[in-house]
PDB file of C-alpha atoms in Angstrom:
ATOM      1  CA  UNK A   1       0.000   0.000   0.000  1.00  0.00           C
ATOM      2  CA  UNK A   2       1.370   3.387  -0.943  1.00  0.00           C
ATOM      3  CA  UNK A   3       2.056   5.316   2.270  1.00  0.00           C
ATOM      4  CA  UNK A   4       2.246   9.073   2.666  1.00  0.00           C
ATOM      5  CA  UNK A   5       3.968  11.217   5.264  1.00  0.00           C
ATOM      6  CA  UNK A   6       2.160  13.529   7.582  1.00  0.00           C
ATOM      7  CA  UNK A   7       0.299  16.326   5.810  1.00  0.00           C
ATOM      8  CA  UNK A   8       0.329  19.571   7.803  1.00  0.00           C
ATOM      9  CA  UNK A   9      -1.978  22.515   7.087  1.00  0.00           C
ATOM     10  CA  UNK A  10       0.949  24.919   6.814  1.00  0.00           C
ATOM     11  CA  UNK A  11       2.490  22.812   4.064  1.00  0.00           C
ATOM     12  CA  UNK A  12      -0.652  22.319   1.995  1.00  0.00           C
ATOM     13  CA  UNK A  13      -1.240  24.243  -1.245  1.00  0.00           C
ATOM     14  CA  UNK A  14      -4.178  26.635  -1.261  1.00  0.00           C
ATOM     15  CA  UNK A  15      -7.468  25.168  -2.453  1.00  0.00           C
ATOM     16  CA  UNK A  16      -8.308  26.486  -5.908  1.00  0.00           C
ATOM     17  CA  UNK A  17     -12.036  25.862  -5.375  1.00  0.00           C
ATOM     18  CA  UNK A  18     -12.666  25.326  -1.634  1.00  0.00           C
ATOM     19  CA  UNK A  19     -16.265  24.234  -2.117  1.00  0.00           C
ATOM     20  CA  UNK A  20     -15.037  20.900  -3.505  1.00  0.00           C
ATOM     21  CA  UNK A  21     -12.560  20.239  -0.703  1.00  0.00           C
ATOM     22  CA  UNK A  22      -8.952  19.090  -0.578  1.00  0.00           C
ATOM     23  CA  UNK A  23      -9.602  15.449  -1.492  1.00  0.00           C
ATOM     24  CA  UNK A  24     -11.065  16.440  -4.877  1.00  0.00           C
ATOM     25  CA  UNK A  25      -8.064  18.701  -5.511  1.00  0.00           C
ATOM     26  CA  UNK A  26      -5.721  15.813  -4.681  1.00  0.00           C
ATOM     27  CA  UNK A  27      -7.582  13.545  -7.096  1.00  0.00           C
ATOM     28  CA  UNK A  28      -7.290  16.140  -9.867  1.00  0.00           C
ATOM     29  CA  UNK A  29      -3.577  16.607  -9.187  1.00  0.00           C
ATOM     30  CA  UNK A  30      -3.156  12.835  -9.447  1.00  0.00           C
ATOM     31  CA  UNK A  31      -5.172  12.644 -12.689  1.00  0.00           C
ATOM     32  CA  UNK A  32      -2.872  15.217 -14.302  1.00  0.00           C
ATOM     33  CA  UNK A  33       0.076  12.862 -13.719  1.00  0.00           C
ATOM     34  CA  UNK A  34      -1.553   9.775 -15.280  1.00  0.00           C
ATOM     35  CA  UNK A  35       0.385   9.009 -18.471  1.00  0.00           C
ATOM     36  CA  UNK A  36      -2.200   6.909 -20.329  1.00  0.00           C
ATOM     37  CA  UNK A  37      -4.791   9.178 -21.946  1.00  0.00           C
ATOM     38  CA  UNK A  38      -7.656   6.679 -21.766  1.00  0.00           C
ATOM     39  CA  UNK A  39      -7.001   6.073 -18.079  1.00  0.00           C
ATOM     40  CA  UNK A  40      -6.654   9.836 -17.556  1.00  0.00           C
ATOM     41  CA  UNK A  41     -10.035  10.346 -19.244  1.00  0.00           C
ATOM     42  CA  UNK A  42     -11.624   7.757 -16.959  1.00  0.00           C
ATOM     43  CA  UNK A  43     -10.098   9.477 -13.915  1.00  0.00           C
ATOM     44  CA  UNK A  44     -11.550  12.814 -15.006  1.00  0.00           C
ATOM     45  CA  UNK A  45     -15.022  11.363 -15.538  1.00  0.00           C
ATOM     46  CA  UNK A  46     -14.914   9.698 -12.115  1.00  0.00           C
ATOM     47  CA  UNK A  47     -13.844  12.966 -10.490  1.00  0.00           C
ATOM     48  CA  UNK A  48     -16.720  14.773 -12.223  1.00  0.00           C
ATOM     49  CA  UNK A  49     -19.178  12.271 -10.729  1.00  0.00           C
ATOM     50  CA  UNK A  50     -17.717  12.898  -7.282  1.00  0.00           C
ATOM     51  CA  UNK A  51     -17.872  16.672  -7.758  1.00  0.00           C
ATOM     52  CA  UNK A  52     -21.531  16.387  -8.768  1.00  0.00           C
ATOM     53  CA  UNK A  53     -22.143  14.123  -5.762  1.00  0.00           C
ATOM     54  CA  UNK A  54     -20.843  16.859  -3.439  1.00  0.00           C
ATOM     55  CA  UNK A  55     -23.477  19.221  -4.791  1.00  0.00           C
ATOM     56  CA  UNK A  56     -26.535  19.814  -2.649  1.00  0.00           C
ATOM     57  CA  UNK A  57     -28.991  20.097  -5.544  1.00  0.00           C
ATOM     58  CA  UNK A  58     -29.242  17.961  -8.679  1.00  0.00           C
ATOM     59  CA  UNK A  59     -26.831  18.920 -11.451  1.00  0.00           C
ATOM     60  CA  UNK A  60     -29.045  17.786 -14.301  1.00  0.00           C
ATOM     61  CA  UNK A  61     -29.034  20.487 -16.975  1.00  0.00           C
ATOM     62  CA  UNK A  62     -26.399  21.414 -19.535  1.00  0.00           C
ATOM     63  CA  UNK A  63     -25.446  24.723 -17.921  1.00  0.00           C
ATOM     64  CA  UNK A  64     -24.835  23.231 -14.485  1.00  0.00           C
ATOM     65  CA  UNK A  65     -22.944  20.259 -15.952  1.00  0.00           C
ATOM     66  CA  UNK A  66     -20.692  22.543 -17.982  1.00  0.00           C
ATOM     67  CA  UNK A  67     -20.039  24.591 -14.847  1.00  0.00           C
ATOM     68  CA  UNK A  68     -18.699  21.479 -13.103  1.00  0.00           C
ATOM     69  CA  UNK A  69     -16.411  20.686 -16.048  1.00  0.00           C
ATOM     70  CA  UNK A  70     -15.256  24.330 -15.982  1.00  0.00           C
ATOM     71  CA  UNK A  71     -14.427  23.877 -12.310  1.00  0.00           C
ATOM     72  CA  UNK A  72     -12.425  20.728 -13.084  1.00  0.00           C
ATOM     73  CA  UNK A  73     -10.426  22.712 -15.653  1.00  0.00           C
ATOM     74  CA  UNK A  74      -9.739  25.421 -13.069  1.00  0.00           C
ATOM     75  CA  UNK A  75      -8.671  22.959 -10.364  1.00  0.00           C
ATOM     76  CA  UNK A  76      -6.286  21.296 -12.845  1.00  0.00           C
ATOM     77  CA  UNK A  77      -4.884  24.728 -13.781  1.00  0.00           C
ATOM     78  CA  UNK A  78      -5.636  23.844 -17.398  1.00  0.00           C
ATOM     79  CA  UNK A  79      -3.097  21.001 -17.298  1.00  0.00           C
ATOM     80  CA  UNK A  80      -5.493  18.070 -17.597  1.00  0.00           C
ATOM     81  CA  UNK A  81      -5.109  16.699 -21.131  1.00  0.00           C
ATOM     82  CA  UNK A  82      -8.451  15.005 -21.857  1.00  0.00           C
ATOM     83  CA  UNK A  83     -11.280  15.148 -24.377  1.00  0.00           C
ATOM     84  CA  UNK A  84     -13.438  17.820 -22.762  1.00  0.00           C
ATOM     85  CA  UNK A  85     -17.184  17.346 -23.439  1.00  0.00           C
ATOM     86  CA  UNK A  86     -17.694  21.114 -23.276  1.00  0.00           C
ATOM     87  CA  UNK A  87     -15.816  24.189 -24.429  1.00  0.00           C
ATOM     88  CA  UNK A  88     -13.768  25.157 -21.364  1.00  0.00           C
ATOM     89  CA  UNK A  89     -11.903  28.004 -23.065  1.00  0.00           C
ATOM     90  CA  UNK A  90     -13.765  30.537 -20.913  1.00  0.00           C
ATOM     91  CA  UNK A  91     -13.482  28.552 -17.681  1.00  0.00           C
ATOM     92  CA  UNK A  92     -10.808  30.758 -16.168  1.00  0.00           C
ATOM     93  CA  UNK A  93     -13.112  33.773 -16.375  1.00  0.00           C
ATOM     94  CA  UNK A  94     -15.108  32.319 -13.483  1.00  0.00           C
ATOM     95  CA  UNK A  95     -12.039  31.386 -11.427  1.00  0.00           C
ATOM     96  CA  UNK A  96     -12.219  34.595  -9.415  1.00  0.00           C
ATOM     97  CA  UNK A  97     -15.895  34.091  -8.614  1.00  0.00           C
ATOM     98  CA  UNK A  98     -16.788  30.377  -8.402  1.00  0.00           C
ATOM     99  CA  UNK A  99     -20.383  29.527  -9.166  1.00  0.00           C
ATOM    100  CA  UNK A 100     -22.283  28.298  -6.116  1.00  0.00           C
ATOM    101  CA  UNK A 101     -22.757  24.555  -5.787  1.00  0.00           C
ATOM    102  CA  UNK A 102     -26.448  23.686  -5.903  1.00  0.00           C
ATOM    103  CA  UNK A 103     -27.868  21.826  -2.906  1.00  0.00           C
ATOM    104  CA  UNK A 104     -29.263  18.298  -2.914  1.00  0.00           C
ATOM    105  CA  UNK A 105     -32.866  18.287  -1.629  1.00  0.00           C
ATOM    106  CA  UNK A 106     -33.364  16.822   1.847  1.00  0.00           C
ATOM    107  CA  UNK A 107     -35.565  14.130   0.292  1.00  0.00           C
ATOM    108  CA  UNK A 108     -32.546  12.620  -1.460  1.00  0.00           C
ATOM    109  CA  UNK A 109     -30.809  10.411   1.096  1.00  0.00           C
ATOM    110  CA  UNK A 110     -27.531   8.562   0.810  1.00  0.00           C
ATOM    111  CA  UNK A 111     -27.198   4.955   1.950  1.00  0.00           C
ATOM    112  CA  UNK A 112     -24.487   5.794   4.495  1.00  0.00           C
ATOM    113  CA  UNK A 113     -25.443   9.235   5.758  1.00  0.00           C
ATOM    114  CA  UNK A 114     -22.522   9.798   8.120  1.00  0.00           C
ATOM    115  CA  UNK A 115     -20.104   9.266   5.206  1.00  0.00           C
ATOM    116  CA  UNK A 116     -22.134  11.117   2.581  1.00  0.00           C
ATOM    117  CA  UNK A 117     -22.322  11.075  -1.211  1.00  0.00           C
ATOM    118  CA  UNK A 118     -18.578  11.553  -1.771  1.00  0.00           C
ATOM    119  CA  UNK A 119     -17.481   8.472   0.161  1.00  0.00           C
ATOM    120  CA  UNK A 120     -20.414   6.417  -1.106  1.00  0.00           C
ATOM    121  CA  UNK A 121     -19.310   7.090  -4.676  1.00  0.00           C
ATOM    122  CA  UNK A 122     -15.726   6.243  -3.732  1.00  0.00           C
ATOM    123  CA  UNK A 123     -16.941   2.874  -2.415  1.00  0.00           C
ATOM    124  CA  UNK A 124     -18.538   2.150  -5.791  1.00  0.00           C
ATOM    125  CA  UNK A 125     -15.365   3.136  -7.639  1.00  0.00           C
ATOM    126  CA  UNK A 126     -13.206   0.948  -5.394  1.00  0.00           C
ATOM    127  CA  UNK A 127     -15.335  -2.090  -6.218  1.00  0.00           C
ATOM    128  CA  UNK A 128     -14.320  -2.034  -9.881  1.00  0.00           C
ATOM    129  CA  UNK A 129     -10.954  -0.270 -10.082  1.00  0.00           C
ATOM    130  CA  UNK A 130      -8.108  -2.572 -11.207  1.00  0.00           C
ATOM    131  CA  UNK A 131      -5.204  -3.355  -8.894  1.00  0.00           C
ATOM    132  CA  UNK A 132      -2.335  -0.874  -8.932  1.00  0.00           C
ATOM    133  CA  UNK A 133      -1.002   2.382  -7.535  1.00  0.00           C
ATOM    134  CA  UNK A 134      -4.135   4.319  -8.470  1.00  0.00           C
ATOM    135  CA  UNK A 135      -6.285   1.896  -6.452  1.00  0.00           C
ATOM    136  CA  UNK A 136      -3.885   2.110  -3.490  1.00  0.00           C
ATOM    137  CA  UNK A 137      -4.010   5.902  -3.574  1.00  0.00           C
ATOM    138  CA  UNK A 138      -7.811   5.967  -3.759  1.00  0.00           C
ATOM    139  CA  UNK A 139      -8.011   3.548  -0.805  1.00  0.00           C
ATOM    140  CA  UNK A 140      -5.781   5.895   1.202  1.00  0.00           C
ATOM    141  CA  UNK A 141      -7.858   8.955   0.282  1.00  0.00           C
ATOM    142  CA  UNK A 142     -11.144   7.165   1.034  1.00  0.00           C
ATOM    143  CA  UNK A 143     -10.007   5.806   4.414  1.00  0.00           C
ATOM    144  CA  UNK A 144      -8.807   9.228   5.546  1.00  0.00           C
ATOM    145  CA  UNK A 145     -12.037  10.866   4.406  1.00  0.00           C
ATOM    146  CA  UNK A 146     -14.026   8.223   6.308  1.00  0.00           C
ATOM    147  CA  UNK A 147     -12.078   8.972   9.477  1.00  0.00           C
ATOM    148  CA  UNK A 148     -12.632  12.711   9.058  1.00  0.00           C
ATOM    149  CA  UNK A 149     -16.358  12.184   8.508  1.00  0.00           C
ATOM    150  CA  UNK A 150     -16.663  10.021  11.621  1.00  0.00           C
ATOM    151  CA  UNK A 151     -14.835  12.603  13.719  1.00  0.00           C
ATOM    152  CA  UNK A 152     -17.161  15.372  12.493  1.00  0.00           C
ATOM    153  CA  UNK A 153     -20.472  13.537  12.631  1.00  0.00           C
ATOM    154  CA  UNK A 154     -19.863  11.705  15.894  1.00  0.00           C
ATOM    155  CA  UNK A 155     -21.055   8.285  14.799  1.00  0.00           C
ATOM    156  CA  UNK A 156     -19.876   6.346  17.852  1.00  0.00           C
ATOM    157  CA  UNK A 157     -16.139   6.462  17.272  1.00  0.00           C
ATOM    158  CA  UNK A 158     -13.483   7.016  14.646  1.00  0.00           C
ATOM    159  CA  UNK A 159     -11.402   4.010  15.634  1.00  0.00           C
ATOM    160  CA  UNK A 160      -9.251   2.542  12.887  1.00  0.00           C
ATOM    161  CA  UNK A 161     -10.859  -0.891  13.243  1.00  0.00           C
ATOM    162  CA  UNK A 162     -14.293   0.521  12.449  1.00  0.00           C
ATOM    163  CA  UNK A 163     -13.014   2.197   9.303  1.00  0.00           C
ATOM    164  CA  UNK A 164     -11.352  -1.006   8.096  1.00  0.00           C
ATOM    165  CA  UNK A 165     -14.561  -2.943   8.760  1.00  0.00           C
ATOM    166  CA  UNK A 166     -16.761  -0.343   7.029  1.00  0.00           C
ATOM    167  CA  UNK A 167     -14.429  -0.249   4.037  1.00  0.00           C
ATOM    168  CA  UNK A 168     -14.752  -4.008   3.608  1.00  0.00           C
ATOM    169  CA  UNK A 169     -18.518  -3.999   4.162  1.00  0.00           C
ATOM    170  CA  UNK A 170     -19.390  -1.144   1.810  1.00  0.00           C
ATOM    171  CA  UNK A 171     -17.132  -2.434  -0.987  1.00  0.00           C
ATOM    172  CA  UNK A 172     -18.764  -5.869  -0.736  1.00  0.00           C
ATOM    173  CA  UNK A 173     -15.582  -7.356   0.677  1.00  0.00           C
ATOM    174  CA  UNK A 174     -13.402  -6.235  -2.242  1.00  0.00           C
ATOM    175  CA  UNK A 175     -11.173  -3.869  -0.207  1.00  0.00           C
ATOM    176  CA  UNK A 176      -9.495  -5.479   2.788  1.00  0.00           C
ATOM    177  CA  UNK A 177      -7.029  -3.057   4.403  1.00  0.00           C
ATOM    178  CA  UNK A 178      -4.041  -4.560   6.180  1.00  0.00           C
ATOM    179  CA  UNK A 179      -4.342  -2.786   9.525  1.00  0.00           C
ATOM    180  CA  UNK A 180      -0.728  -3.584  10.411  1.00  0.00           C
ATOM    181  CA  UNK A 181       0.692  -1.815   7.343  1.00  0.00           C
ATOM    182  CA  UNK A 182      -1.778   1.038   6.828  1.00  0.00           C
ATOM    183  CA  UNK A 183      -1.102   4.430   8.405  1.00  0.00           C
ATOM    184  CA  UNK A 184      -3.674   7.211   8.480  1.00  0.00           C
ATOM    185  CA  UNK A 185      -2.743  10.806   7.799  1.00  0.00           C
ATOM    186  CA  UNK A 186      -2.912  13.136  10.777  1.00  0.00           C
ATOM    187  CA  UNK A 187      -6.479  14.434  10.769  1.00  0.00           C
ATOM    188  CA  UNK A 188      -6.627  18.143  11.604  1.00  0.00           C
ATOM    189  CA  UNK A 189     -10.164  19.487  11.729  1.00  0.00           C
ATOM    190  CA  UNK A 190     -10.792  23.102  10.838  1.00  0.00           C
ATOM    191  CA  UNK A 191     -12.438  25.374  13.418  1.00  0.00           C
ATOM    192  CA  UNK A 192     -15.784  24.995  11.636  1.00  0.00           C
ATOM    193  CA  UNK A 193     -15.437  21.205  11.590  1.00  0.00           C
ATOM    194  CA  UNK A 194     -14.565  21.127  15.292  1.00  0.00           C
ATOM    195  CA  UNK A 195     -17.584  23.303  16.093  1.00  0.00           C
ATOM    196  CA  UNK A 196     -19.791  20.942  14.088  1.00  0.00           C
ATOM    197  CA  UNK A 197     -18.363  17.889  15.891  1.00  0.00           C
ATOM    198  CA  UNK A 198     -18.925  19.520  19.299  1.00  0.00           C
ATOM    199  CA  UNK A 199     -22.541  20.324  18.415  1.00  0.00           C
ATOM    200  CA  UNK A 200     -23.120  16.708  17.443  1.00  0.00           C
ATOM    201  CA  UNK A 201     -21.699  15.507  20.772  1.00  0.00           C
ATOM    202  CA  UNK A 202     -23.971  17.836  22.738  1.00  0.00           C
ATOM    203  CA  UNK A 203     -27.050  16.435  20.999  1.00  0.00           C
ATOM    204  CA  UNK A 204     -26.294  12.900  22.217  1.00  0.00           C
TER     205      UNK A 204
END
């Protein structure tokens, strides 16, 4: 399993579009480095699905879909060499004023609410992704996001064993993390995330 060193806030690059979060930015940065164009195209399309999943309203018309592809272009700093389904030549014009992400109606529920749409879509991707470094990296990203989500939403505990068990369960047994060789990143919650976690604890 590909291991990473500790990732401190002071050493992290600024988020180009904060509304999508750091994990999406990391995925885009990885996609830019993929040498095979077909694989790079598949990465981009998967990232788009995850970006749409983070939205809080359906992204189901051409204008809103193009906006998400424009955002992908911005996050990649125009370096992602793929077959773009839309004209992204004007994407950078919105870089200074990102379009708001529409909200998903409350009636639309995810199967695993404490993990949310992003992680649920990652589970589905992990079920079918071929073995290799890209799979290892996505496992690492997913596990760390799961731990962050558990810390914020206060679902019992964020113990490593629970995350390993959930990963196996929600990928239908496909992903079995070796707990002796896997190391989580240091999770540093933002002030807003800590406030949210504290509010959840008080409600118990």
